[in-house]
Tab-separated table of C-alpha atoms and ligand atoms in Angstrom:
chain	number	residue	atom	x	y	z
A	205	MET	CA	-58.235	-0.841	-34.512
A	206	LYS	CA	-59.089	-0.595	-30.834
A	207	ASN	CA	-60.751	-3.973	-31.002
A	208	LYS	CA	-57.754	-5.531	-32.623
A	209	LEU	CA	-55.521	-4.080	-29.945
A	210	SER	CA	-57.550	-5.379	-27.027
A	211	GLN	CA	-57.888	-8.778	-28.694
A	212	LEU	CA	-54.151	-8.943	-29.065
A	213	ARG	CA	-53.703	-7.958	-25.438
A	214	ASP	CA	-56.111	-10.644	-24.191
A	215	GLU	CA	-54.526	-13.236	-26.400
A	216	PHE	CA	-51.036	-12.414	-25.135
A	217	LEU	CA	-52.094	-12.515	-21.484
A	218	ARG	CA	-53.893	-15.807	-21.953
A	219	GLN	CA	-50.915	-17.431	-23.598
A	220	LEU	CA	-48.652	-16.036	-20.895
A	221	THR	CA	-50.553	-18.039	-18.278
A	222	GLU	CA	-49.719	-21.205	-20.215
A	223	VAL	CA	-46.011	-20.546	-20.473
A	224	LYS	CA	-44.016	-23.165	-18.550
A	225	ASP	CA	-40.392	-22.243	-19.138
A	226	GLU	CA	-38.101	-19.534	-20.406
A	227	ILE	CA	-37.955	-20.967	-23.923
A	228	THR	CA	-41.714	-20.724	-24.517
A	229	LEU	CA	-41.683	-17.295	-22.897
A	230	ARG	CA	-39.082	-16.165	-25.413
A	231	GLU	CA	-41.228	-17.589	-28.218
A	232	LEU	CA	-44.124	-15.508	-26.960
A	233	GLU	CA	-41.926	-12.432	-26.919
A	234	LEU	CA	-40.911	-13.089	-30.502
A	235	LYS	CA	-44.497	-13.619	-31.625
A	236	TYR	CA	-45.969	-10.499	-30.080
A	237	LEU	CA	-43.389	-8.041	-28.806
A	238	SER	CA	-40.477	-8.175	-31.234
A	239	ARG	CA	-40.167	-5.611	-34.004
A	240	LYS	CA	-41.790	-7.931	-36.531
A	241	GLY	CA	-44.216	-9.353	-33.955
A	242	GLU	CA	-47.994	-8.837	-34.020
A	243	LEU	CA	-47.969	-5.741	-31.848
A	244	GLY	CA	-45.245	-4.188	-33.985
A	245	VAL	CA	-47.288	-4.805	-37.137
A	246	LEU	CA	-50.360	-3.163	-35.575
A	247	LEU	CA	-48.308	-0.183	-34.406
A	248	ARG	CA	-46.921	0.341	-37.863
A	249	SER	CA	-50.403	0.230	-39.401
A	250	LEU	CA	-51.471	3.185	-37.229
A	251	LYS	CA	-50.126	5.536	-39.865
A	252	ASP	CA	-52.882	4.508	-42.278
A	253	LEU	CA	-55.614	5.783	-39.964
A	254	SER	CA	-57.256	9.205	-40.061
A	255	VAL	CA	-55.645	11.796	-37.792
A	256	ASP	CA	-58.366	11.593	-35.134
A	257	SER	CA	-58.578	7.873	-34.764
A	258	ARG	CA	-54.796	7.597	-35.020
A	259	GLN	CA	-54.351	9.649	-31.889
A	260	ALA	CA	-56.775	7.661	-29.748
A	261	ALA	CA	-55.547	4.318	-31.037
A	262	GLY	CA	-51.933	5.436	-30.630
A	263	THR	CA	-52.372	6.189	-26.935
A	264	MET	CA	-54.088	2.882	-26.369
A	265	ALA	CA	-51.450	1.001	-28.344
A	266	ASN	CA	-48.661	2.501	-26.291
A	267	GLU	CA	-50.370	1.666	-23.016
A	268	ILE	CA	-50.883	-1.905	-24.084
A	269	LYS	CA	-47.313	-2.184	-25.312
A	270	GLN	CA	-46.042	-1.008	-21.927
A	271	GLU	CA	-48.349	-3.359	-20.033
A	272	LEU	CA	-47.346	-6.406	-22.058
A	273	GLN	CA	-43.674	-5.630	-21.789
A	274	ASP	CA	-43.960	-5.288	-18.010
A	275	LYS	CA	-45.769	-8.600	-17.758
A	276	PHE	CA	-43.166	-10.242	-19.936
A	277	GLN	CA	-40.284	-8.916	-17.795
A	278	GLU	CA	-42.009	-10.080	-14.628
A	279	ALA	CA	-42.402	-13.589	-16.008
A	280	LEU	CA	-38.809	-13.595	-17.221
A	281	LYS	CA	-37.535	-12.730	-13.758
A	282	LEU	CA	-39.568	-15.526	-12.261
A	283	PHE	CA	-38.149	-18.120	-14.637
A	284	SER	CA	-34.532	-17.063	-14.321
A	285	ALA	CA	-34.814	-17.096	-10.506
A	286	ARG	CA	-36.282	-20.599	-10.647
A	287	GLN	CA	-33.597	-21.699	-13.019
A	288	THR	CA	-30.709	-20.653	-10.751
A	289	LYS	CA	-32.379	-22.400	-7.866
A	290	ASN	CA	-32.649	-25.610	-9.809
A	291	ILE	CA	-29.053	-25.830	-10.960
A	292	PRO	CA	-27.561	-28.773	-9.094
A	293	ILE	CA	-24.284	-27.985	-7.327
A	294	ASP	CA	-21.417	-30.287	-8.153
A	295	VAL	CA	-19.252	-30.073	-5.071
A	296	THR	CA	-16.465	-32.037	-6.749
A	297	LEU	CA	-15.786	-29.292	-9.315
A	298	PRO	CA	-12.690	-27.179	-8.609
A	299	GLY	CA	-13.735	-23.858	-7.075
A	300	ALA	CA	-13.021	-20.449	-8.546
A	301	LYS	CA	-9.563	-19.456	-7.339
A	302	MET	CA	-9.472	-16.512	-4.972
A	303	ALA	CA	-6.665	-14.038	-5.496
A	304	PHE	CA	-4.993	-13.488	-2.147
A	305	GLY	CA	-2.909	-10.404	-1.505
A	306	HIS	CA	0.329	-10.717	0.404
A	307	LEU	CA	2.861	-8.568	2.164
A	308	HIS	CA	5.507	-6.530	0.374
A	309	PRO	CA	9.086	-7.769	1.054
A	310	ILE	CA	9.907	-4.545	2.935
A	311	THR	CA	6.854	-5.009	5.145
A	312	LEU	CA	8.033	-8.557	5.879
A	313	ILE	CA	11.407	-7.279	7.079
A	314	GLN	CA	9.773	-4.436	8.991
A	315	ASN	CA	7.413	-6.840	10.787
A	316	GLU	CA	10.304	-9.140	11.714
A	317	LEU	CA	12.292	-6.256	13.216
A	318	GLU	CA	9.247	-4.827	14.995
A	319	ASP	CA	8.696	-8.221	16.668
A	320	LEU	CA	12.323	-8.297	17.738
A	321	PHE	CA	12.338	-4.782	19.192
A	322	THR	CA	8.985	-4.992	20.936
A	323	SER	CA	10.234	-8.181	22.602
A	324	LEU	CA	13.135	-6.054	23.905
A	325	GLY	CA	10.709	-3.488	25.316
A	326	PHE	CA	10.844	-0.844	22.573
A	327	MET	CA	7.837	1.170	21.513
A	328	ILE	CA	7.113	1.724	17.836
A	329	LEU	CA	6.551	5.265	16.582
A	330	ASP	CA	5.449	6.711	13.281
A	331	GLY	CA	6.651	10.083	12.057
A	332	PRO	CA	5.786	12.634	9.398
A	333	GLU	CA	7.203	12.023	5.924
A	334	LEU	CA	6.798	15.723	5.187
A	335	GLU	CA	9.252	17.131	7.713
A	336	SER	CA	10.627	20.531	8.548
A	337	ASP	CA	14.190	21.505	7.794
A	338	TYR	CA	14.603	22.015	11.538
A	339	TYR	CA	13.789	18.433	12.592
A	340	ASN	CA	15.401	16.760	9.600
A	341	PHE	CA	18.702	18.653	9.860
A	342	THR	CA	19.195	21.536	12.279
A	343	ALA	CA	18.016	19.802	15.447
A	344	LEU	CA	20.145	16.795	14.480
A	345	ASN	CA	23.271	18.913	14.659
A	346	VAL	CA	23.363	19.727	10.955
A	347	PRO	CA	23.021	23.536	10.708
A	348	ALA	CA	22.144	25.293	7.450
A	349	SER	CA	25.659	25.588	6.072
A	350	HIS	CA	26.933	22.194	7.237
A	351	PRO	CA	28.591	20.094	4.498
A	352	ALA	CA	26.812	16.965	5.785
A	353	ARG	CA	23.672	18.322	4.087
A	354	ASP	CA	25.254	17.546	0.732
A	355	MET	CA	25.066	13.810	1.413
A	356	GLN	CA	21.305	13.970	1.798
A	357	ASP	CA	19.767	16.161	-0.885
A	358	THR	CA	16.008	15.910	-0.965
A	359	PHE	CA	12.789	17.361	-2.381
A	360	TYR	CA	11.778	20.739	-0.982
A	361	ILE	CA	8.178	21.904	-0.858
A	362	ASP	CA	7.291	25.132	-2.601
A	363	LYS	CA	5.321	26.573	0.301
A	364	LYS	CA	6.332	28.999	3.035
A	365	ASN	CA	5.841	28.260	6.735
A	366	LYS	CA	4.278	30.734	9.152
A	367	ASP	CA	7.601	32.574	9.492
A	368	GLY	CA	7.716	33.104	5.728
A	369	GLU	CA	10.473	30.525	5.119
A	370	TYR	CA	10.599	27.611	2.734
A	371	ASP	CA	11.392	24.910	5.252
A	372	LEU	CA	9.303	21.879	4.369
A	373	LEU	CA	10.951	18.873	2.794
A	374	LEU	CA	10.534	15.144	2.329
A	375	ARG	CA	12.510	13.607	5.195
A	376	THR	CA	15.810	12.064	4.196
A	377	GLN	CA	16.009	9.802	7.249
A	378	THR	CA	13.927	8.572	10.173
A	379	SER	CA	16.315	10.309	12.607
A	380	PRO	CA	14.131	13.462	13.057
A	381	MET	CA	11.825	11.313	15.155
A	382	GLN	CA	14.595	11.123	17.783
A	383	ILE	CA	13.974	14.802	18.538
A	384	ARG	CA	10.190	14.650	18.301
A	385	ALA	CA	10.095	11.628	20.623
A	386	MET	CA	12.353	13.187	23.266
A	387	GLN	CA	10.270	16.372	23.179
A	388	LYS	CA	7.045	14.444	23.546
A	389	TYR	CA	7.960	11.646	25.960
A	390	GLY	CA	11.063	12.866	27.820
A	391	ALA	CA	13.355	10.222	29.337
A	392	PRO	CA	13.878	7.323	29.864
A	393	LEU	CA	12.959	6.256	26.365
A	394	LYS	CA	13.268	3.186	24.105
A	395	LEU	CA	11.799	3.385	20.659
A	396	ILE	CA	12.034	2.412	17.029
A	397	VAL	CA	10.700	4.315	14.038
A	398	PRO	CA	10.179	2.375	10.828
A	399	GLY	CA	9.320	4.545	7.848
A	400	ARG	CA	9.624	5.857	4.358
A	401	CYS	CA	12.398	8.285	3.459
A	402	PHE	CA	13.286	10.210	0.331
A	403	ARG	CA	16.367	11.552	-1.373
A	404	ASN	CA	17.073	13.408	-4.563
A	405	GLU	CA	19.121	10.690	-6.235
A	406	ALA	CA	20.083	9.895	-9.781
A	407	THR	CA	18.372	6.497	-9.690
A	408	ASP	CA	20.167	3.308	-10.604
A	409	ALA	CA	20.294	-0.279	-9.337
A	410	ARG	CA	21.566	0.920	-5.945
A	411	HIS	CA	19.912	4.330	-5.587
A	412	GLU	CA	16.239	5.163	-5.414
A	413	HIS	CA	14.347	8.355	-4.513
A	414	THR	CA	12.152	6.451	-2.055
A	415	PHE	CA	13.355	3.883	0.460
A	416	TYR	CA	12.715	2.618	3.985
A	417	GLN	CA	14.678	2.949	7.193
A	418	MET	CA	14.274	1.977	10.797
A	419	GLU	CA	15.567	4.301	13.479
A	420	GLY	CA	16.251	3.297	17.073
A	421	LEU	CA	16.820	5.398	20.176
A	422	VAL	CA	17.483	4.532	23.787
A	423	VAL	CA	17.807	7.343	26.327
A	424	ALA	CA	18.464	6.827	30.029
A	425	LYS	CA	21.036	7.683	32.670
A	426	ASP	CA	24.525	6.195	32.127
A	427	ILE	CA	24.181	4.749	28.641
A	428	ASN	CA	27.683	3.986	27.393
A	429	PHE	CA	29.516	2.540	24.432
A	430	ALA	CA	29.593	-0.969	25.929
A	431	ASN	CA	25.778	-0.863	26.061
A	432	LEU	CA	25.669	0.100	22.387
A	433	LYS	CA	28.036	-2.685	21.411
A	434	SER	CA	26.294	-5.460	23.313
A	435	PHE	CA	22.940	-4.222	22.118
A	436	LEU	CA	23.992	-4.282	18.447
A	437	GLU	CA	25.425	-7.768	18.983
A	438	ILE	CA	22.081	-9.032	20.247
A	439	VAL	CA	20.262	-7.463	17.288
A	440	GLY	CA	22.695	-9.009	14.785
A	441	GLN	CA	22.394	-12.461	16.334
A	442	LYS	CA	18.609	-12.293	16.323
A	443	LEU	CA	18.575	-11.120	12.724
A	444	PHE	CA	21.244	-13.325	11.167
A	445	GLY	CA	21.759	-16.216	13.601
A	446	PRO	CA	23.639	-16.862	16.873
A	447	ALA	CA	27.111	-17.203	15.276
A	448	THR	CA	26.957	-13.647	13.890
A	449	LYS	CA	29.829	-11.376	14.897
A	450	LEU	CA	29.819	-7.588	15.045
A	451	ARG	CA	32.568	-5.195	14.181
A	452	MET	CA	32.277	-1.466	14.686
A	453	ARG	CA	34.201	1.019	12.619
A	454	PRO	CA	34.241	4.761	13.146
A	455	LYS	CA	32.029	6.739	10.813
A	456	PHE	CA	30.846	10.319	10.921
A	457	PHE	CA	27.166	10.919	11.583
A	458	PRO	CA	26.499	14.448	12.867
A	459	PHE	CA	23.979	13.405	15.524
A	460	VAL	CA	26.114	10.821	17.346
A	461	GLU	CA	29.530	10.940	18.975
A	462	PRO	CA	31.346	8.654	18.501
A	463	GLY	CA	29.601	7.534	15.303
A	464	ASN	CA	30.026	4.051	13.886
A	465	ASN	CA	29.198	1.698	11.120
A	466	GLY	CA	28.059	-1.615	12.544
A	467	GLU	CA	29.077	-4.518	10.322
A	468	TYR	CA	27.990	-8.137	10.737
A	469	THR	CA	29.582	-11.311	9.445
A	470	CYS	CA	27.989	-12.009	6.069
A	471	PHE	CA	25.057	-14.351	6.645
A	472	LEU	CA	25.336	-15.727	3.117
A	473	CYS	CA	28.911	-17.034	3.363
A	474	GLN	CA	29.285	-17.033	7.185
A	475	GLY	CA	32.194	-14.616	6.854
A	476	LYS	CA	34.184	-16.659	4.317
A	477	GLY	CA	33.793	-14.057	1.590
A	478	CYS	CA	31.348	-14.026	-1.327
A	479	ARG	CA	30.020	-11.818	-4.106
A	480	VAL	CA	27.450	-10.127	-1.856
A	481	CYS	CA	29.954	-9.067	0.830
A	482	LYS	CA	32.507	-8.299	-1.898
A	483	ASN	CA	34.780	-10.973	-0.447
A	484	THR	CA	35.242	-9.100	2.806
A	485	GLY	CA	33.129	-11.471	4.928
A	486	TRP	CA	31.361	-8.441	6.429
A	487	LEU	CA	28.145	-6.577	5.640
A	488	GLU	CA	27.599	-2.937	6.560
A	489	ILE	CA	24.195	-2.969	8.177
A	490	VAL	CA	23.675	-0.295	10.760
A	491	GLY	CA	24.737	3.278	11.469
A	492	ALA	CA	24.981	3.891	15.197
A	493	GLY	CA	26.546	5.844	18.000
A	494	LEU	CA	26.060	7.635	21.296
A	495	VAL	CA	23.595	10.488	21.021
A	496	HIS	CA	25.357	13.844	20.623
A	497	PRO	CA	24.821	16.243	23.570
A	498	SER	CA	23.370	18.930	21.249
A	499	VAL	CA	20.777	16.431	20.033
A	500	LEU	CA	19.728	15.621	23.607
A	501	GLU	CA	19.452	19.359	24.224
A	502	ALA	CA	17.333	19.882	21.116
A	503	GLY	CA	15.098	17.127	22.491
A	504	GLY	CA	14.727	19.090	25.725
A	505	LEU	CA	16.947	16.805	27.844
A	506	ASP	CA	19.947	17.710	29.979
A	507	PRO	CA	23.056	15.970	28.538
A	508	GLU	CA	24.671	16.149	31.993
A	509	VAL	CA	21.923	13.881	33.303
A	510	TYR	CA	20.927	11.747	30.345
A	511	SER	CA	22.786	9.874	27.666
A	512	GLY	CA	21.617	7.752	24.792
A	513	LEU	CA	22.385	5.396	21.974
A	514	ALA	CA	20.939	5.655	18.491
A	515	PHE	CA	21.011	3.471	15.436
A	516	GLY	CA	19.538	3.358	11.948
A	517	PHE	CA	19.000	0.440	9.546
A	518	GLY	CA	18.127	0.581	5.886
A	519	LEU	CA	15.077	-1.674	5.686
A	520	THR	CA	15.319	-1.583	1.909
A	521	ARG	CA	18.946	-2.662	2.074
A	522	LEU	CA	18.140	-5.477	4.511
A	523	ALA	CA	15.406	-6.745	2.202
A	524	MET	CA	17.821	-6.675	-0.760
A	525	LEU	CA	20.384	-8.704	1.172
A	526	LYS	CA	17.932	-11.177	2.645
A	527	TYR	CA	16.080	-11.914	-0.596
A	528	GLY	CA	19.029	-11.477	-2.975
A	529	ILE	CA	17.419	-8.580	-4.875
A	530	ASN	CA	19.973	-6.841	-7.040
A	531	ASP	CA	18.026	-3.783	-8.170
A	532	VAL	CA	16.482	-1.415	-5.630
A	533	ARG	CA	14.035	-0.072	-8.219
A	534	PHE	CA	11.975	-3.273	-8.069
A	535	PHE	CA	10.532	-2.316	-4.680
A	536	GLN	CA	8.641	0.710	-5.953
A	537	SER	CA	7.883	-0.671	-9.394
A	538	GLY	CA	4.547	-2.317	-8.572
A	539	ASP	CA	5.671	-5.098	-10.938
A	540	LEU	CA	3.615	-8.190	-10.078
A	541	LYS	CA	6.219	-10.536	-11.543
A	542	PHE	CA	8.532	-9.263	-8.801
A	543	LEU	CA	6.009	-8.927	-5.983
A	544	GLU	CA	4.456	-12.341	-6.421
A	545	GLN	CA	7.721	-14.043	-5.503
A	546	PHE	CA	7.291	-13.193	-1.824
B	160	DAH	N1	20.205	8.607	9.563
B	160	DAH	C1	21.391	7.951	9.098
B	160	DAH	C2	21.352	7.872	7.578
B	160	DAH	O1	20.302	7.963	7.015
B	160	DAH	C3	21.525	6.570	9.703
B	160	DAH	C4	21.918	6.634	11.142
B	160	DAH	C5	23.256	6.618	11.486
B	160	DAH	C6	20.977	6.718	12.146
B	160	DAH	C7	23.660	6.697	12.787
B	160	DAH	C8	21.354	6.788	13.483
B	160	DAH	C9	22.725	6.768	13.788
B	160	DAH	O2	20.495	6.887	14.478
B	160	DAH	O3	23.102	6.840	15.097
B	160	DAH	O4	22.376	7.716	6.975
C-alpha cells in the first residue's frame, strides 16, 4: 500500500510539472484528487487492510493527500493570476456605472442660506437637539404655566437632571441657541443656527414630528425695527429675486416684542395669486421681531444697553415651496424615488 501511495504521489507531481493551463490542471484534479479519483480509491481501500498496517498507511495517505492538495492550490493560484493579467482591456466598452450620492433637498436649502448669511457676516452655530426645558422655553420668556407651551408640545426624556427634575426634551425650535450664544459670546453678535427640531404632532401632509429650522440673531447697540425690516427685505430679495416685496404683520412670539410674521410676494406667481399662496399673492416665510428684554437678560446682557433682532425660518417649509413638495413626510421617508429627484 505504501508503495502504491508514493507512486501515486510521484506520478501526480510529475504530471503537475507538465500542466500548461487551468483546464489541464482541473483534469489532473479530477483524475487524482476528486472523490472518485485515484487517491480517493486508494483511501477507500485502506479499510481492507489489517489494523496495524491500516494505521501506518492511513497516516501516510493523509499526509500525501494534504501535500497534493496544497500543490494543486498553489498551481491554481498561479494560473488564475496569469489569466487575469492576460485579459485584454477593451477601453471602448462602457464602464461600470458608479452610484453617486447627492445632497438632501433640505441640505440644499440650508447650504444656500448659509452662503447668504455668511456673506452678510453671520457666524453659523450648531446647538443641542436634546435641550433643557429652561433653554427651550423658560429662558425664552415662556415660563412653566404659559399657554404658549401648548403650541409646541414635544417629546420629554424620562430621566431626571441633577436637581431631580425631569427637564430634558427634544427642542421644538432653534431659538434656545439665542440664549446659549449670548451667554457664550456676549455682544455684539450676528449668528444663524440651522438645525433639526421636533414636535409631538399628529402627522399628516403638513405636520411631521421632525423638521428643520434656521434661527437668526443680531445683537448690538441701537438695533431698531427699521433695521429688522430692511434686513428681512434683503434676505427675501436674495432668496426669491430682486422684485420680491416684504410685508410684516403682527404675530405673537413670546421671545420678541413686537413679534411679526414676515411674508414675501409669492415667487411662483409673482404676487398674482396661485394655488400655492392660496390666491393671496403672499407667502408666510419668517417669524421675526425685536428681542424681548427678558430674553436679553437671560442671555446675560443689559437690555438698557443692547438690543437685538431675531428671526426664524422653516427650512423644511422653504424646501417644500421651492421644490413644490406637497407632503412633508417625504423628507424623512428615506424613499429613493423621492430623494433621487434632487
Ligand atoms: N421659534 C419660532 C417657531 O418655531 C420661530 C421664530 C419666530 C423665531 C420669531 C424667531 C422669532 O427668532 O423672532 O415658531
